[in-house]
XYZ file of C-alpha atoms in Angstrom:
346
model
C 21.947 12.345 -33.611
C 24.439 10.094 -31.823
C 27.662 11.941 -30.281
C 30.952 11.672 -32.082
C 33.335 10.574 -29.696
C 35.263 14.060 -29.984
C 31.924 15.673 -28.633
C 31.720 13.686 -25.400
C 34.962 15.502 -23.877
C 33.043 18.757 -23.397
C 29.268 17.747 -23.406
C 27.273 18.615 -20.220
C 24.024 17.145 -18.942
C 21.370 18.112 -16.310
C 20.852 15.768 -13.543
C 19.225 15.569 -10.014
C 21.449 14.740 -7.071
C 20.396 13.802 -3.633
C 21.461 16.713 -1.349
C 20.423 16.862 2.486
C 17.343 14.355 1.579
C 16.153 16.652 -1.278
C 16.739 16.551 -4.985
C 18.898 19.366 -6.312
C 19.334 20.120 -10.062
C 22.989 20.001 -11.037
C 24.761 20.664 -14.516
C 27.537 17.834 -14.591
C 30.043 16.695 -17.172
C 29.068 13.530 -18.971
C 30.254 10.488 -17.397
C 33.311 8.826 -18.612
C 32.782 5.504 -20.040
C 35.038 2.262 -19.222
C 35.465 -0.027 -22.251
C 32.579 -2.168 -22.842
C 30.309 0.363 -21.441
C 27.538 2.471 -23.129
C 26.431 6.211 -22.789
C 22.543 6.040 -22.974
C 20.251 8.963 -23.258
C 17.534 8.933 -20.824
C 14.016 8.927 -22.579
C 11.726 8.028 -19.613
C 12.334 7.074 -16.035
C 10.117 6.094 -13.381
C 10.104 6.877 -9.790
C 9.472 4.056 -7.212
C 9.160 3.634 -3.724
C 13.025 2.770 -3.351
C 13.653 6.159 -4.505
C 11.388 7.834 -2.022
C 13.230 5.618 0.565
C 16.661 6.516 -0.599
C 15.733 10.266 -0.228
C 14.885 9.098 3.553
C 18.395 7.720 3.917
C 18.008 4.230 2.397
C 21.524 2.787 1.599
C 22.955 6.372 2.477
C 23.138 7.040 -1.247
C 24.302 10.540 -2.205
C 24.654 10.388 -5.876
C 21.933 10.590 -8.799
C 19.098 8.231 -7.881
C 16.619 6.401 -10.526
C 16.957 2.889 -11.681
C 13.902 2.339 -13.939
C 14.387 3.542 -17.419
C 14.371 3.302 -21.221
C 16.814 5.031 -23.172
C 18.790 5.147 -26.537
C 22.461 4.169 -26.807
C 24.438 7.222 -27.770
C 27.980 6.079 -27.414
C 30.053 2.779 -26.701
C 33.662 2.576 -25.629
C 36.308 -0.035 -26.383
C 34.526 -2.308 -28.505
C 34.539 -3.412 -32.288
C 33.348 -1.248 -34.817
C 30.818 -3.899 -35.921
C 29.720 -4.186 -32.044
C 29.407 -0.407 -31.905
C 27.357 -0.120 -34.901
C 24.948 -2.939 -33.478
C 24.211 -0.809 -30.202
C 24.029 2.867 -31.554
C 20.545 4.004 -31.756
C 19.119 1.135 -29.765
C 16.264 1.670 -27.235
C 17.212 -0.153 -24.197
C 16.431 -0.886 -20.579
C 19.216 -1.809 -18.105
C 19.740 -4.251 -15.365
C 20.882 -2.127 -12.231
C 23.424 -4.538 -10.626
C 26.921 -3.717 -12.136
C 29.156 -6.977 -11.353
C 32.810 -7.718 -10.952
C 33.771 -8.024 -14.538
C 32.310 -4.769 -15.708
C 34.100 -2.865 -12.993
C 37.321 -4.411 -14.135
C 38.141 -6.857 -11.283
C 40.037 -10.114 -12.331
C 39.529 -12.674 -10.795
C 35.955 -12.009 -10.222
C 34.274 -12.707 -6.583
C 32.855 -16.136 -5.539
C 29.296 -15.114 -6.412
C 30.316 -13.890 -9.914
C 32.144 -17.231 -10.532
C 28.593 -18.880 -9.795
C 26.940 -16.450 -12.315
C 24.978 -14.866 -9.472
C 26.062 -11.270 -10.606
C 22.956 -9.760 -9.108
C 24.746 -10.544 -5.740
C 28.324 -9.719 -6.540
C 30.507 -8.728 -3.529
C 31.813 -5.650 -5.441
C 28.701 -4.447 -7.115
C 27.508 -1.092 -7.640
C 23.772 -0.581 -8.287
C 22.329 1.878 -10.616
C 20.991 4.743 -8.455
C 21.150 2.941 -5.373
C 24.749 2.079 -4.285
C 27.776 4.005 -5.618
C 26.389 4.523 -9.411
C 24.824 7.366 -10.745
C 21.286 6.759 -11.865
C 18.660 7.528 -14.312
C 17.220 11.011 -12.906
C 19.520 12.699 -15.475
C 19.676 13.350 -19.161
C 22.385 10.482 -19.497
C 23.206 7.345 -17.786
C 25.951 4.880 -18.225
C 26.015 0.971 -17.946
C 27.887 -2.076 -19.033
C 26.770 -3.531 -22.443
C 26.034 -6.794 -20.589
C 23.421 -4.886 -18.683
C 21.518 -3.717 -21.498
C 18.462 -5.066 -23.131
C 17.024 -4.080 -26.732
C 13.260 -2.917 -26.458
C 11.352 -4.164 -29.587
C 9.594 -1.611 -31.518
C 6.266 -2.805 -30.512
C 6.686 -1.914 -26.881
C 6.246 1.820 -26.200
C 8.441 3.996 -24.032
C 5.634 4.217 -21.337
C 5.628 0.382 -21.164
C 9.168 -0.097 -21.509
C 10.160 2.156 -18.634
C 8.338 -0.673 -16.424
C 10.896 -3.523 -17.403
C 13.002 -3.345 -14.350
C 10.028 -3.369 -11.917
C 8.269 -6.021 -14.029
C 11.312 -8.010 -14.243
C 11.382 -8.194 -10.382
C 7.782 -9.366 -10.152
C 8.797 -11.979 -12.501
C 11.660 -13.158 -10.253
C 9.076 -14.892 -7.981
C 8.110 -17.161 -10.963
C 11.911 -18.080 -10.938
C 12.034 -18.758 -7.159
C 8.734 -20.264 -6.529
C 7.250 -23.266 -8.392
C 3.621 -21.724 -8.923
C 2.452 -25.074 -10.256
C 2.083 -26.175 -6.488
C -0.192 -23.673 -5.843
C -4.044 -22.917 -6.619
C -4.020 -19.455 -5.691
C -1.842 -16.545 -4.247
C -2.362 -13.440 -2.049
C -0.457 -10.153 -2.712
C -0.327 -7.691 0.190
C -0.108 -3.995 -1.128
C -1.701 -1.927 -3.882
C 1.079 0.089 -5.156
C 2.930 0.047 -8.173
C 5.206 -3.270 -7.428
C 2.156 -5.147 -5.833
C -0.104 -4.296 -9.027
C 2.740 -5.733 -11.275
C 3.422 -8.767 -8.902
C -0.373 -9.492 -9.072
C -0.448 -9.365 -12.897
C 2.583 -11.723 -13.296
C 1.123 -14.016 -10.833
C -2.089 -13.888 -12.752
C -0.463 -15.127 -15.908
C 0.144 -18.596 -13.951
C -2.640 -19.055 -11.480
C -6.393 -18.772 -12.046
C -6.959 -16.900 -8.836
C -4.871 -14.147 -7.380
C -6.288 -11.701 -4.610
C -4.633 -8.224 -3.974
C -5.346 -6.693 -0.481
C -5.017 -2.832 -0.415
C -6.390 0.186 1.466
C -6.973 2.481 -1.781
C -10.294 1.928 -3.723
C -9.409 3.345 -6.873
C -6.003 1.253 -6.709
C -8.088 -1.813 -6.272
C -10.081 -1.016 -9.317
C -7.045 -1.092 -11.388
C -5.944 -4.542 -10.313
C -9.890 -5.664 -10.903
C -9.723 -4.299 -14.589
C -6.698 -6.794 -14.964
C -8.964 -9.685 -13.529
C -7.508 -9.622 -10.105
C -9.699 -10.137 -7.258
C -9.371 -7.469 -4.605
C -10.179 -6.887 -0.786
C -9.800 -3.771 1.147
C -8.000 -3.571 4.228
C -7.269 -0.657 6.797
C -3.445 -0.941 6.397
C -2.692 -1.027 10.140
C -2.679 -3.471 13.008
C -6.276 -3.935 13.037
C -5.841 -5.907 9.983
C -4.553 -8.808 12.066
C -7.771 -9.390 13.818
C -9.995 -8.507 10.604
C -8.500 -10.516 7.857
C -9.210 -14.077 8.295
C -8.298 -15.516 4.928
C -5.153 -18.003 4.755
C -2.929 -18.885 1.682
C -0.457 -21.067 0.932
C 1.397 -18.396 -1.178
C 1.544 -14.708 -0.034
C 3.664 -11.860 -1.520
C 4.347 -9.074 0.904
C 4.655 -5.652 -1.195
C 3.049 -3.064 0.919
C 6.420 -1.190 1.224
C 5.531 -0.593 4.742
C 6.601 -2.131 8.190
C 3.180 -2.924 9.070
C 2.949 -5.424 5.958
C 5.131 -8.062 7.403
C 3.009 -9.204 10.557
C -0.089 -9.378 8.430
C 1.713 -11.387 5.703
C 2.843 -13.771 8.432
C -0.478 -14.097 9.733
C -2.090 -14.994 6.434
C 0.446 -17.536 5.210
C -1.113 -21.081 6.131
C 1.083 -23.610 7.590
C 4.118 -24.892 5.678
C 2.980 -22.019 3.183
C 5.479 -19.788 1.178
C 5.834 -16.070 2.124
C 7.786 -14.132 -0.364
C 9.068 -10.536 0.751
C 9.336 -7.746 -1.749
C 9.362 -4.774 0.359
C 12.345 -2.433 0.898
C 11.950 0.468 3.335
C 14.320 2.680 5.493
C 14.070 1.595 8.949
C 13.109 -1.475 11.067
C 9.882 -3.461 10.944
C 8.553 -4.475 14.296
C 8.008 -8.193 13.969
C 7.694 -11.735 15.800
C 9.386 -14.555 14.396
C 7.822 -17.181 16.209
C 5.062 -17.712 13.451
C 7.705 -18.648 11.392
C 8.842 -21.262 13.185
C 5.557 -22.585 14.679
C 3.819 -22.734 11.070
C 7.154 -23.933 9.434
C 6.698 -21.009 6.902
C 9.527 -20.977 3.833
C 10.546 -17.346 3.730
C 12.049 -16.060 0.402
C 13.570 -12.710 0.102
C 13.165 -11.343 -3.681
C 14.611 -8.566 -5.341
C 15.763 -8.122 -9.037
C 14.706 -10.577 -11.656
C 14.793 -11.402 -15.694
C 14.541 -8.766 -18.118
C 13.921 -11.058 -21.019
C 10.880 -12.451 -19.430
C 9.458 -8.961 -18.684
C 10.145 -7.950 -22.076
C 8.220 -10.784 -23.626
C 5.074 -10.175 -21.434
C 5.181 -6.417 -22.653
C 6.000 -7.493 -26.314
C 3.067 -10.219 -26.433
C 0.442 -7.873 -24.481
C 0.032 -10.461 -21.691
C 0.552 -7.224 -19.388
C 0.052 -3.689 -20.003
C 1.172 -1.600 -17.158
C 0.443 1.818 -18.712
C -2.729 2.008 -16.771
C -0.743 2.422 -13.786
C 0.624 5.710 -15.034
C -0.696 8.696 -13.026
C 1.379 11.586 -14.483
C 4.581 12.295 -16.679
C 6.714 15.214 -15.692
C 9.496 16.671 -17.791
C 12.972 16.030 -16.251
C 13.527 19.522 -15.346
C 10.443 19.249 -12.884
C 12.132 15.915 -11.019
C 11.883 17.627 -7.901
C 8.320 18.428 -8.172
C 7.695 14.822 -9.634
C 9.218 13.288 -6.711
C 7.146 15.441 -4.232
C 3.931 14.488 -6.406
C 5.005 10.753 -6.293
C 4.620 10.679 -2.390
C 1.090 11.963 -2.278
C -1.486 9.494 -1.291
C -3.194 7.608 -4.205
C -0.671 8.317 -6.672
C 0.690 5.509 -8.598
C 3.491 5.561 -11.322
C 5.046 8.817 -11.940
C 7.421 9.261 -14.935
C 10.224 11.679 -16.019
C 10.428 12.403 -19.583
C 13.816 13.709 -21.173
């Protein structure tokens, strides 16, 4: 049952907050809603590599982590009765960047004026920068950040919308019609989604990874695979070159190999985020005249379409589902070797 507005004043929720580089279970008051914002009951949340890096100190975040989720709208503030009725009860996924307008700034920043809201100068980022995330019973976001999930898409698939959108961003940034094939470095969750998205546009995609069972998952999606060691020795052993390379290893060791594998005048897309520095020489970028593209968040509508049409089914990537109360154990399990996507269920 959706909450009555009077109920929200005294409602409490369970949440997992980062304390001393660990998750601690807390009972908290429901977050207050700004006008135009929604209270969303989390149904499922995904654990990704960024969450692990946040535990290690990435962005120095001290709140509730979690930015991949599917949930149900329970309450909306400061909108017309008709708009409220439209949203209440809808299953949604949410874009993670909260920009100027939703935060009440007027005028908005120079990036928001150019509709580059993902790069808003004042932005907060769900579960990453100054805004509590989805490892909780409830989460808040502006209505403008929410996307309705079609009935045909299960919760287990819908929880992948945010990372799948990040994979789709590559198709927004790179004209893949100029390429015949692509290489994806990494065999983890994001790399797997990237390879699947590229495979919808290219006839040949090769995924390089070091885990045989993860490579098998890629092959089941008609993606070619090659096994590597995942260390500095790959620079001597990997001889293939590609005009389009995506680095998604989540490790500092992936960048030197990605540079080596990108052919002259080729395009290198960087997707990894991790805490700490990557030891890398920049001269190959200059000598080979590489185009290097940083790539982050992406179009939710395109990701939802891929799920709705069945062109991509991410559910085989799920290793295990934990109840929300076991989030601490789930986070520890997600860091074990060979584990793919771990979900929290509320």
